[in-house]
CSV table of C-alpha atoms (C1' of nucleotides) in Angstrom, one decimal:
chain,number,residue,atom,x,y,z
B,160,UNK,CA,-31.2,148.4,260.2
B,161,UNK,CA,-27.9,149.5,262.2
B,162,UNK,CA,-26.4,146.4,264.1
B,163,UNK,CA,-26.4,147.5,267.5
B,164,UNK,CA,-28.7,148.7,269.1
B,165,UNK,CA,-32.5,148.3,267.6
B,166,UNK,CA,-34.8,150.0,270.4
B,167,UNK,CA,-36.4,148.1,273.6
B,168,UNK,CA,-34.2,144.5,271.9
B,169,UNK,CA,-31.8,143.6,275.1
B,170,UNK,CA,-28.4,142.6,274.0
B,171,UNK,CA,-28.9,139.2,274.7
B,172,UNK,CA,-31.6,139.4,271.9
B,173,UNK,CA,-29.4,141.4,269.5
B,174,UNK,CA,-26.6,138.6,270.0
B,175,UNK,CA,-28.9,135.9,268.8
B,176,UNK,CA,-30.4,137.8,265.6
B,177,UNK,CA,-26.6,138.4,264.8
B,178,UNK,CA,-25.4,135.2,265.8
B,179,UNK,CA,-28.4,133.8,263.4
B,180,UNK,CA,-27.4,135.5,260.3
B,181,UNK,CA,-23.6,134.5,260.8
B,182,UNK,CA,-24.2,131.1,261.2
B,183,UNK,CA,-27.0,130.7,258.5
B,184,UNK,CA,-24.9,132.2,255.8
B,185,UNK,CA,-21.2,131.4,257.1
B,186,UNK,CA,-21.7,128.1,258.9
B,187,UNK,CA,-21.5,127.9,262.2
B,188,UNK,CA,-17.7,126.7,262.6
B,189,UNK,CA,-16.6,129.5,260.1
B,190,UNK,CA,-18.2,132.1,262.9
B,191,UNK,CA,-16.2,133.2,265.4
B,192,UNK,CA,-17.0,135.1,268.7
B,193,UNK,CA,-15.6,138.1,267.2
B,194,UNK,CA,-17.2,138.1,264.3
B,195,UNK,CA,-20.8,138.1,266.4
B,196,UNK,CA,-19.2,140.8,268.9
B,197,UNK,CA,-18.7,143.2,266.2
B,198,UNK,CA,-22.0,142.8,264.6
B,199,UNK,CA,-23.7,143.2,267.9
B,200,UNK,CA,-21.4,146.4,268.6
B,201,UNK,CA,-19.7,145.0,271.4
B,202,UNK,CA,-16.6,143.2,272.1
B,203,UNK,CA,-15.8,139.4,271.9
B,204,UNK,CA,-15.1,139.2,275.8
B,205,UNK,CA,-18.9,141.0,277.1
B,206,UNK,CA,-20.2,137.9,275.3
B,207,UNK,CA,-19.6,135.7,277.9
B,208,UNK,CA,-22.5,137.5,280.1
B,209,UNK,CA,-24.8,136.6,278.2
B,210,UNK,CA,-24.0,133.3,277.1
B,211,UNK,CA,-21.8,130.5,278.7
B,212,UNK,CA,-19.9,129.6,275.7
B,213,UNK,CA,-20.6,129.8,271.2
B,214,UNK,CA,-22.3,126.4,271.5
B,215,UNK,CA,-24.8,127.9,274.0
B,216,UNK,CA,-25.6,130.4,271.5
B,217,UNK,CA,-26.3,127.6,268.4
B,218,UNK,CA,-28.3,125.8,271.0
B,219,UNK,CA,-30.4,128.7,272.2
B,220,UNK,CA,-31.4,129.4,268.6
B,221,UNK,CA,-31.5,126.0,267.3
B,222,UNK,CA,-33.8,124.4,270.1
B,223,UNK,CA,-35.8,127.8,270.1
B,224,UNK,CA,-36.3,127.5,266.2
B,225,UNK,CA,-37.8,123.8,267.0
B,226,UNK,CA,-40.1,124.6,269.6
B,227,UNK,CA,-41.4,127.4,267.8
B,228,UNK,CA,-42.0,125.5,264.7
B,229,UNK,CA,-43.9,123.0,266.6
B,230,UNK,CA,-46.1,125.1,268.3
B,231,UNK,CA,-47.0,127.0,264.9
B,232,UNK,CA,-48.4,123.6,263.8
B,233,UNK,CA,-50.0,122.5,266.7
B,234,UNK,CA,-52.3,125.7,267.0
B,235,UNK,CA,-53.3,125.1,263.4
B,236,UNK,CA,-54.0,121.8,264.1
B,237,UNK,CA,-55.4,122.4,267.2
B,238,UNK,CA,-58.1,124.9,265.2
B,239,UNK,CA,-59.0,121.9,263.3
B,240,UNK,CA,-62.4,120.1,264.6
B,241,UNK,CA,-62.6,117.2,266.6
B,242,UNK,CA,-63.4,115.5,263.4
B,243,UNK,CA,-61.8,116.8,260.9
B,244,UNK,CA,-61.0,114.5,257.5
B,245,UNK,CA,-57.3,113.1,257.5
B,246,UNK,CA,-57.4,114.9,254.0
B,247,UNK,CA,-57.5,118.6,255.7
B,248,UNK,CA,-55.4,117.6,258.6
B,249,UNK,CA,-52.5,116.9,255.9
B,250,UNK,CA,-53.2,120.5,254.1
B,251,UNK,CA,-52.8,122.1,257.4
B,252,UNK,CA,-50.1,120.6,258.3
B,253,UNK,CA,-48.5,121.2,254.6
B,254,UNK,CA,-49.2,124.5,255.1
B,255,UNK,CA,-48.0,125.3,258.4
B,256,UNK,CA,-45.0,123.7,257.9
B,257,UNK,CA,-44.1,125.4,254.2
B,258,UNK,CA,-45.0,128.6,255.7
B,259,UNK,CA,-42.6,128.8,258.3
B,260,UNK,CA,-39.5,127.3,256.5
B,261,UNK,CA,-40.0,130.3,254.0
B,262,UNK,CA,-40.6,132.9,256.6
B,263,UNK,CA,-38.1,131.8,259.1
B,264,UNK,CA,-35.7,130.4,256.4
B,265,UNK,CA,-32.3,131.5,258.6
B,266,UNK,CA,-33.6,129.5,261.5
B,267,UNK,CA,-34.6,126.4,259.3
B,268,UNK,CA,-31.0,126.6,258.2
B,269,UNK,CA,-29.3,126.1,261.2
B,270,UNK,CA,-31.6,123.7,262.4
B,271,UNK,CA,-31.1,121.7,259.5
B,272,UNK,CA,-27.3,122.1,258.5
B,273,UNK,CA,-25.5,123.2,261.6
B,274,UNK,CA,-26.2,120.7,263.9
B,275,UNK,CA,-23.5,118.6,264.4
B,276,UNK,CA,-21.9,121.8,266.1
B,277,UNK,CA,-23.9,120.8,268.9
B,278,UNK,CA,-22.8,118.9,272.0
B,279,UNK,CA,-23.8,115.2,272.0
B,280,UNK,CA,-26.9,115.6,274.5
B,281,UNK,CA,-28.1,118.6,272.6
B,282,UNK,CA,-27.5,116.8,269.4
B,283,UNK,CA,-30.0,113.8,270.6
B,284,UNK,CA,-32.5,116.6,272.2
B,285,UNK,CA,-32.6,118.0,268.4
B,286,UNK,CA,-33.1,114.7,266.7
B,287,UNK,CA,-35.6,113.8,269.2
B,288,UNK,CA,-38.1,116.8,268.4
B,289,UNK,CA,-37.4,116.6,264.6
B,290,UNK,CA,-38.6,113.3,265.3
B,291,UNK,CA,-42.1,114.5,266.3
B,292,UNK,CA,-43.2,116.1,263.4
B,293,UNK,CA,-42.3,112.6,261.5
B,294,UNK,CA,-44.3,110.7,264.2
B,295,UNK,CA,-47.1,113.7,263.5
B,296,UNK,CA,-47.3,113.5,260.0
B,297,UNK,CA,-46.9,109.7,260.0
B,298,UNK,CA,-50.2,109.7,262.3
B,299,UNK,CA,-52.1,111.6,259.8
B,300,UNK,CA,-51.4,109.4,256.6
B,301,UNK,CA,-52.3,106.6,258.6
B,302,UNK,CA,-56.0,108.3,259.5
B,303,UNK,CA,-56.1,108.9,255.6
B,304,UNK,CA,-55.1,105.4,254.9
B,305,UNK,CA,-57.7,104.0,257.4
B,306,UNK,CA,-60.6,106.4,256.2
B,307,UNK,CA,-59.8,105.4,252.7
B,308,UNK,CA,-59.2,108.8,251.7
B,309,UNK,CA,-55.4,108.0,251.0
B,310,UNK,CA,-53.4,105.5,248.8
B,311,UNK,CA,-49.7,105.0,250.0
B,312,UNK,CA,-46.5,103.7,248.3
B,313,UNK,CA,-44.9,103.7,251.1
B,314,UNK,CA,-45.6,104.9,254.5
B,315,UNK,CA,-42.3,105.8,255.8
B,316,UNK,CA,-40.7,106.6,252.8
B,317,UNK,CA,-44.0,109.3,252.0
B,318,UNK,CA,-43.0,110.8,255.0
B,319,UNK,CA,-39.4,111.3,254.4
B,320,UNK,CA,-39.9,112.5,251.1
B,321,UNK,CA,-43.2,115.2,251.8
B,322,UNK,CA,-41.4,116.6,255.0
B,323,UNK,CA,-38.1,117.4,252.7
B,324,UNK,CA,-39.9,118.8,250.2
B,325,UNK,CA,-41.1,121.2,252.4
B,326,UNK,CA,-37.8,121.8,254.6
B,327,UNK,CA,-36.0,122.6,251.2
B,328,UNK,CA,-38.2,125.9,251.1
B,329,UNK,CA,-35.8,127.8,253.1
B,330,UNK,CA,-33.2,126.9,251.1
B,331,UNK,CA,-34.8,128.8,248.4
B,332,UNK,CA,-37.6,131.1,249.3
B,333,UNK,CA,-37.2,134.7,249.3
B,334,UNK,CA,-39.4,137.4,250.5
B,335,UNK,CA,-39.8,139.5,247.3
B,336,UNK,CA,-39.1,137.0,244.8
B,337,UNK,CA,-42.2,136.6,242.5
B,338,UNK,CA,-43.7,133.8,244.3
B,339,UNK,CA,-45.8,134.6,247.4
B,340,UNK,CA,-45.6,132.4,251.1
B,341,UNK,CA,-49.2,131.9,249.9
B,342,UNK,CA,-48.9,130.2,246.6
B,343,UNK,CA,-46.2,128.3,247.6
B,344,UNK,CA,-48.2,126.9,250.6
B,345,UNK,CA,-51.0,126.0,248.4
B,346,UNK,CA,-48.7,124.6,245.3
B,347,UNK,CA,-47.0,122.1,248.3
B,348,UNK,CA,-50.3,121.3,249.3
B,349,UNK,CA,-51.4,120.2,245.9
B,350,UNK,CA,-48.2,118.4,246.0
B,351,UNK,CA,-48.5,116.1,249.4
B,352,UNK,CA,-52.0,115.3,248.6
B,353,UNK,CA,-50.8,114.1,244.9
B,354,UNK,CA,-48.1,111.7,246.4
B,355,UNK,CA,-50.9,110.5,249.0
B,356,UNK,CA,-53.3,110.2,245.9
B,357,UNK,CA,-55.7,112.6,248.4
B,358,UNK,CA,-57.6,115.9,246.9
B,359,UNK,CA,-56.7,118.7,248.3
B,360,UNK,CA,-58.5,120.6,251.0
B,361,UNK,CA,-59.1,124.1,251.5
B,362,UNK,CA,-56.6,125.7,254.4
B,363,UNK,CA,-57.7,127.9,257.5
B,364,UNK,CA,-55.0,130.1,257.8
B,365,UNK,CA,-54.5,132.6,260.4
B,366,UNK,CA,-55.7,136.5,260.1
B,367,UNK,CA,-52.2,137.3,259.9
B,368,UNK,CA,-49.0,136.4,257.8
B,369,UNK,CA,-47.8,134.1,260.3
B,370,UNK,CA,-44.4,133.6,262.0
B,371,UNK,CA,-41.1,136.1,261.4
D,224,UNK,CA,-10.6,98.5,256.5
D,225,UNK,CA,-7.2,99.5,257.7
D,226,UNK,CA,-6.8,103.2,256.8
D,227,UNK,CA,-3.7,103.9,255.2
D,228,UNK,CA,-2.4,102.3,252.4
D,229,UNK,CA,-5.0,100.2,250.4
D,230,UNK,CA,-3.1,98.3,247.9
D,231,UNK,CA,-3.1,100.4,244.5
D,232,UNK,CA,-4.3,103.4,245.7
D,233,UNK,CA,-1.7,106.1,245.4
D,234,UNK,CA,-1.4,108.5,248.4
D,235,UNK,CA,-4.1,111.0,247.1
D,236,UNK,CA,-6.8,109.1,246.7
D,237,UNK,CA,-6.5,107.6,250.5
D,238,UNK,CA,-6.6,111.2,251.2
D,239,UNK,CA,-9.4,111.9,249.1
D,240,UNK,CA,-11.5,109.0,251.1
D,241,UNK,CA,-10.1,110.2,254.2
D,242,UNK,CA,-11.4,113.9,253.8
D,243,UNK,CA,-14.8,112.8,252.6
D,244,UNK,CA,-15.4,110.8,255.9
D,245,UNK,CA,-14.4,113.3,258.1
D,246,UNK,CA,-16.0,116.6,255.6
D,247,UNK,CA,-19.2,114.3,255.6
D,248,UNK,CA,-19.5,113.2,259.2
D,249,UNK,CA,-17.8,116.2,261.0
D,250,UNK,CA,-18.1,119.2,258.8
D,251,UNK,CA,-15.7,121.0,256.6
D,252,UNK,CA,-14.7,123.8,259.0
D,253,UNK,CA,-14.6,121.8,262.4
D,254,UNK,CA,-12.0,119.3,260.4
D,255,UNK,CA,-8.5,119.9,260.4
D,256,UNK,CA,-5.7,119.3,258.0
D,257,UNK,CA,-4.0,117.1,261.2
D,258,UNK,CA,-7.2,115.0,261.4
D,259,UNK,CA,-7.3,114.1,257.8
D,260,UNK,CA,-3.2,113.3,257.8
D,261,UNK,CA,-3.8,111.2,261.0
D,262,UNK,CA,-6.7,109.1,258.9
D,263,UNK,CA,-4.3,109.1,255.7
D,264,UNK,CA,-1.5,107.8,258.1
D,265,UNK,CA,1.0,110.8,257.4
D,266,UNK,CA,2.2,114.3,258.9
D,267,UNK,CA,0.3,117.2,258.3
D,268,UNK,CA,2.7,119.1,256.1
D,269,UNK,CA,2.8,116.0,253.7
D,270,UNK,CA,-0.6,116.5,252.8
D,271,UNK,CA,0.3,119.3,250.8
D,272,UNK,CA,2.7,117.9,248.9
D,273,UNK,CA,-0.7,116.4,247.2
D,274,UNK,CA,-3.4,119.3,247.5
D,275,UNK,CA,-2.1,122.7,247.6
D,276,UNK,CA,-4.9,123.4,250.2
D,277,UNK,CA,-7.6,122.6,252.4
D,278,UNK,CA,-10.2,123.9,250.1
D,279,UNK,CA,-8.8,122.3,247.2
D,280,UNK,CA,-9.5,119.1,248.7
D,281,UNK,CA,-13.0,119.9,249.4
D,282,UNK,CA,-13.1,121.2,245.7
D,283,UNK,CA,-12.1,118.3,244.3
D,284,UNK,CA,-14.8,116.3,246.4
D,285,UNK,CA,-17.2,118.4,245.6
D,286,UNK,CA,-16.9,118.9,241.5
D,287,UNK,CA,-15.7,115.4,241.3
D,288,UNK,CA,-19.0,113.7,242.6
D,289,UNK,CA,-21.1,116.6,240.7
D,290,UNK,CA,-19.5,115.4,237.4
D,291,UNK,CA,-20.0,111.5,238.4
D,292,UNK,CA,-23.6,112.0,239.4
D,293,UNK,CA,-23.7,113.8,235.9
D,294,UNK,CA,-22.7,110.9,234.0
D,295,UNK,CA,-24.5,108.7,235.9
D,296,UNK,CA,-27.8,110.5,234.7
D,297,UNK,CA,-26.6,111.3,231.4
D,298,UNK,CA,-25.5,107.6,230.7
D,299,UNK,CA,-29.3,106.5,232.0
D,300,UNK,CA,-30.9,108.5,229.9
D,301,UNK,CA,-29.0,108.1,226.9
D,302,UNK,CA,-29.4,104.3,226.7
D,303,UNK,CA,-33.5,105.5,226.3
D,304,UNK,CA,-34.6,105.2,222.6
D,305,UNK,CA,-35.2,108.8,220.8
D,306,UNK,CA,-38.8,108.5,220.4
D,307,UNK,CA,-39.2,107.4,224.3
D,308,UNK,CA,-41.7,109.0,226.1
D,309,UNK,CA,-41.7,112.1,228.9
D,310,UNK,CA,-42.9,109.4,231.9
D,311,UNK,CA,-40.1,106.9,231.1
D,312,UNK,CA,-37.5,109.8,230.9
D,313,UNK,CA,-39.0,110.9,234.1
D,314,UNK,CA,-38.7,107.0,235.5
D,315,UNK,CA,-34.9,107.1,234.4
D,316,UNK,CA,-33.9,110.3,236.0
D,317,UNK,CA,-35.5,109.7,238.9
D,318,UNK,CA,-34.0,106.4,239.5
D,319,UNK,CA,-30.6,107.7,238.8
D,320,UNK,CA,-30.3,110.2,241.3
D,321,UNK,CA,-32.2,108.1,244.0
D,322,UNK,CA,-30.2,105.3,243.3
D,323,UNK,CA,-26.5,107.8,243.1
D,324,UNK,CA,-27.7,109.7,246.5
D,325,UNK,CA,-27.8,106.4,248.2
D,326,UNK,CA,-25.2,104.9,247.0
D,327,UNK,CA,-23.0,108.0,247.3
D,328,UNK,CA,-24.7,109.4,250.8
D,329,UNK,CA,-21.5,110.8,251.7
D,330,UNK,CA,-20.5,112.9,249.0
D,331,UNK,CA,-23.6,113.7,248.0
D,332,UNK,CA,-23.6,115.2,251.7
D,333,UNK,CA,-20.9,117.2,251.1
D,334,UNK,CA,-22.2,118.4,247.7
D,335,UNK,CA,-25.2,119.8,249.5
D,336,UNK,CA,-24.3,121.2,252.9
D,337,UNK,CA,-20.5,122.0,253.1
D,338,UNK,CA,-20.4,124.3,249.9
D,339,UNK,CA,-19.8,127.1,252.2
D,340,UNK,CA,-16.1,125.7,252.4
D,341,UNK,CA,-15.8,127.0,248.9
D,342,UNK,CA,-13.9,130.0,247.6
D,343,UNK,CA,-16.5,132.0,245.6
D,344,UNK,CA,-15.1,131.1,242.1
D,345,UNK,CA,-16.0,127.8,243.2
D,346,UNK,CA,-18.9,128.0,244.4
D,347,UNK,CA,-20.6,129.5,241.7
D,348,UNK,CA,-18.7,127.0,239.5
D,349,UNK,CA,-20.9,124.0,241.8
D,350,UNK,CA,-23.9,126.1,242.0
D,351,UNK,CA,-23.7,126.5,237.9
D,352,UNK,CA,-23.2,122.3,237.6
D,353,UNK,CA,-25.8,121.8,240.0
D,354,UNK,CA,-28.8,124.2,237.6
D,355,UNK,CA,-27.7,121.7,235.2
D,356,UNK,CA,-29.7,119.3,237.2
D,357,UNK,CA,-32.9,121.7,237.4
D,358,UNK,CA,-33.3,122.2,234.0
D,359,UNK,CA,-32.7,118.7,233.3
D,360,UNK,CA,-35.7,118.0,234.7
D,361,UNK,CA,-37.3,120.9,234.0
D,362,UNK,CA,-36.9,119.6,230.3
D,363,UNK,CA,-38.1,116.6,230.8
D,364,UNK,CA,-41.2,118.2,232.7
D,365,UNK,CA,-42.4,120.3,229.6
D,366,UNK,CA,-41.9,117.8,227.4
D,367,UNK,CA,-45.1,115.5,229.4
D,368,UNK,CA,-47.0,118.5,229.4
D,369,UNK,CA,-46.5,118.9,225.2
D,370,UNK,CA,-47.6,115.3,225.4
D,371,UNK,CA,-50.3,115.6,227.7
D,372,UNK,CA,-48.8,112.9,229.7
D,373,UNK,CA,-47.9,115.5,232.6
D,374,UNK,CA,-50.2,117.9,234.4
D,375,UNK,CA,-48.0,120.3,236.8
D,376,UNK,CA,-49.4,122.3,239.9
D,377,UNK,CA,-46.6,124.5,238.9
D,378,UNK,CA,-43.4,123.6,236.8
D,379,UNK,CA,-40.7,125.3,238.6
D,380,UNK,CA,-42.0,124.3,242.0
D,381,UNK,CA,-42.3,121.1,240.8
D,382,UNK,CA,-38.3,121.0,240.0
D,383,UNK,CA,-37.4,122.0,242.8
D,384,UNK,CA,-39.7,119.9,245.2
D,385,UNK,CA,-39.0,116.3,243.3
D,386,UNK,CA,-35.2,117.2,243.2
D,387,UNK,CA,-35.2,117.8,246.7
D,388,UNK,CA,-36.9,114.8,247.8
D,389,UNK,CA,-34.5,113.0,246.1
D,390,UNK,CA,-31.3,114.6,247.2
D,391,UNK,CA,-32.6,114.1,250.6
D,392,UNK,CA,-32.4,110.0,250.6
D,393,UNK,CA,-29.1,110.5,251.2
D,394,UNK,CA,-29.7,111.9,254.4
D,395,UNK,CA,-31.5,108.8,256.0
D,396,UNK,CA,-30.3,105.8,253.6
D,397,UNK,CA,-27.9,103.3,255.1
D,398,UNK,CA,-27.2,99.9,253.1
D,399,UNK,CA,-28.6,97.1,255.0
D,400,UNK,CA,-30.9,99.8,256.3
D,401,UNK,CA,-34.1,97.2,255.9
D,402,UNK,CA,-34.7,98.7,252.7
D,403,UNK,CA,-32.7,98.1,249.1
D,404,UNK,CA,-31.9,100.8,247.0
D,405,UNK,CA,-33.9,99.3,244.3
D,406,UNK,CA,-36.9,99.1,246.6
D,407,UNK,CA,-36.2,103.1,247.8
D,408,UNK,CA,-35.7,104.2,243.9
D,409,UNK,CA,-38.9,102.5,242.8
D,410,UNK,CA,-41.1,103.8,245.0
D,411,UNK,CA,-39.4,107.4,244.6
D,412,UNK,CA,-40.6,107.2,241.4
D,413,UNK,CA,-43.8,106.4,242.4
D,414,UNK,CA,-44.2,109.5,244.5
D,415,UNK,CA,-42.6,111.8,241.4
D,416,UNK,CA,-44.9,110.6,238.9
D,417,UNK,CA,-48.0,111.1,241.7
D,418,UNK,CA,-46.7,114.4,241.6
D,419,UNK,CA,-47.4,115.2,237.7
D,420,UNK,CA,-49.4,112.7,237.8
D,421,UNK,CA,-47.7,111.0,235.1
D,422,UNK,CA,-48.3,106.8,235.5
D,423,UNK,CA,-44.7,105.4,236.7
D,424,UNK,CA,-43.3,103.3,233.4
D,425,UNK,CA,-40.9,100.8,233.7
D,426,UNK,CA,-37.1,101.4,234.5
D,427,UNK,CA,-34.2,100.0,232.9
D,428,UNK,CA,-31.6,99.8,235.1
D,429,UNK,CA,-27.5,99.2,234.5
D,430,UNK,CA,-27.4,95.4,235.1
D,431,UNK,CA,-25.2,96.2,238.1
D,432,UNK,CA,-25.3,97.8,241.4
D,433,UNK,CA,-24.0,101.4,240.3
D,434,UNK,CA,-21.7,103.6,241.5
D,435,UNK,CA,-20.4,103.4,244.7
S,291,DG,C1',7.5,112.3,249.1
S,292,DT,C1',8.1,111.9,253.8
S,293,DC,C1',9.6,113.8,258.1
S,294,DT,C1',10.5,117.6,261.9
S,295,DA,C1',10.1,122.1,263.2
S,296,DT,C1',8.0,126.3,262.9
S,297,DA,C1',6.0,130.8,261.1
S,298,DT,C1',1.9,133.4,261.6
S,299,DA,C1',-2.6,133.9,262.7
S,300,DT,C1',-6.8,133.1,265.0
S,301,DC,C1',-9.6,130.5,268.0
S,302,DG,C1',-12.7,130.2,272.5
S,303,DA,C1',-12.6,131.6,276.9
S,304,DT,C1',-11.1,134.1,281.2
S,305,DA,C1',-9.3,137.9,284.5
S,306,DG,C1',-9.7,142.1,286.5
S,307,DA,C1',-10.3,147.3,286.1
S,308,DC,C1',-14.0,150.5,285.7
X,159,DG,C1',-22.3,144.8,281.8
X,160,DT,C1',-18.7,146.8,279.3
X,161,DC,C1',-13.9,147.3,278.4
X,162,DT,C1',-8.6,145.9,277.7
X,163,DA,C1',-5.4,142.4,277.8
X,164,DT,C1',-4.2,137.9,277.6
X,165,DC,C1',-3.9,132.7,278.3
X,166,DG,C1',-3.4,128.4,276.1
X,167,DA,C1',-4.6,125.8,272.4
X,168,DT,C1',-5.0,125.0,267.7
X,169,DA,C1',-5.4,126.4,262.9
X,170,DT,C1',-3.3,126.5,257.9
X,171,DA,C1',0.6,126.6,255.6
X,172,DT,C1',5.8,126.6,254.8
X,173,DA,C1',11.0,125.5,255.1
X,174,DG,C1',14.5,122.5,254.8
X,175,DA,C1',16.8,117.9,256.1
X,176,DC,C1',16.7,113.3,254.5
DNA sequence: GTCTATATATCGATAGAC
DNA sequence: GTCTATCGATATATAGAC
């Protein structure tokens, strides 16, 4: 728990988990370099070898909280079979993507609220991958539509309104706080199959807890 | 369109409308008090003969569109007869705040992502308005289930996840966007009577546009 | 109620010794 | 790769003339 120095982390690696806190709870205008240099244990100046500049540090974490995120749904969609019902393809992805925005709730944060700190091209790199998990998710109500398994209201407007529901998590979840990353999962499944008048279908999960 | 001085409007509301663009758009932090004067058309230290600080301004955004998206709900449901049922409340809520976080994308924005700006008195003042909101719904929730008109996957999860989805339209929504807000709030209640699976009744809407 | 001028503090980033 | 010291810019807020 002490700031510095946590055993075999390099300080590059320190600076980013304390750069992450600061700017989830803070903001990340409200940070300054000295405020991350003196939860790291070092001073503002030694910053500058490992990162070019603050915005470098947001778009380190922000892009790496993106790319992560994706690959955590594509291996559990990729553990689906070749053909697997639209219906199960939706809890998976439900539950892949409510289970890390309540495990990895900081990083969802900055992802989602302290973007415009970014430069312009990073700013259009970050929209551009948000935009594939709309694209993915759009793709699999369509399936649903086509097999008959699913009813839309609308199609783009369903896909706003299930992938928020599930972003908001972070905003809320805590470890520890009477509701487990499990029920919650399975409650916003139950959910995103009700709005695509679907019934629900059971989830593979992995062995593990997933992502931290 | 021209920024300063629109007839009528005394100095402090042009600064009000000034700070909410740039809050909104830029973020609270990364705005300055000489970016807001520039907007407004004045110096920097005139500002404060009409705010006694930044925050305050941000203060005043923020609790000022709380209370209006208050009585914007509160009128919609009041006009509903006594005896009206859980679904239609449901209908009326939902199409008020759709219809307010469309219409009022900006500071709803600000509502939701730049409370950090905040001193902590106000804060929790916001943070108390905005549970106002939750158990509103939660209210009307419980009541469908007395009825049996409502069956929940789980009530507080429920709150928070139709809330959500709502809050977010104001996110994406642009007017002339390809879709009307009448068209967005109707299916948005679609998709939150899917979700208790409630069947969507009716809305009676103000015979105008609403706020704005 | 606006202006100019400024007090005071802090910002991101850099230079050079060790 | 860390430190100390600092540059130059900018921040919020205030003082006093008009």
């Amino acid at each position: 728990m002490s700031p510095a120095s946590a055993p075999g982390a390099d300080t590059a690696e320190v600076i980013r988990r304390s750069a992450l806190k600061l700017f989830a709870h803070e903001g990340y205008e409200a940070t300054s370099m000295r405020e991350i240099a003196a939860a790291v244990g070092i001073q503002a100046g030694s910053l500058y070898n490992h990162f070019s500049s603050k915005e470098e540090i947001l778009w380190d974490l922000t892009r790496g909280a993106l790319l992560d995120l994706r690959e955590h749904i594509d291996t559990a969609l990729a553990r689906l079979p070749a053909d697997t019902s639209a219906s199960a393809k939706l809890s998976s992805f439900i539950d892949a993507h409510v289970r890390f925005h309540a495990l990895n709730s900081e990083r969802a944060r900055i992802v989602n609220q302290q973007m415009s700190g970014l430069n312009r091209t990073h700013y259009r790199e970050i929209v551009g991958l948000r935009r594939t998990f709309e694209e993915q998710l759009a793709g699999i109500l369509d399936d649903g539509v086509r097999e008959g398994s699913f009813s839309l209201v609308d199609s783009r407007l369903s896909v706003y309104a299930i992938l928020q529901m599930c972003i908001a998590v972070s905003n809320w979840f805590r470890k520890g706080g009477g509701l487990s990353v499990d029920e919650v999962a399975t409650t916003y499944v139950a959910l995103a199959h009700r709005m695509v008048i679907g019934s629900p279908a059971p989830v593979r999960r992995r062995r593990s807890g997933g992502t931290s």
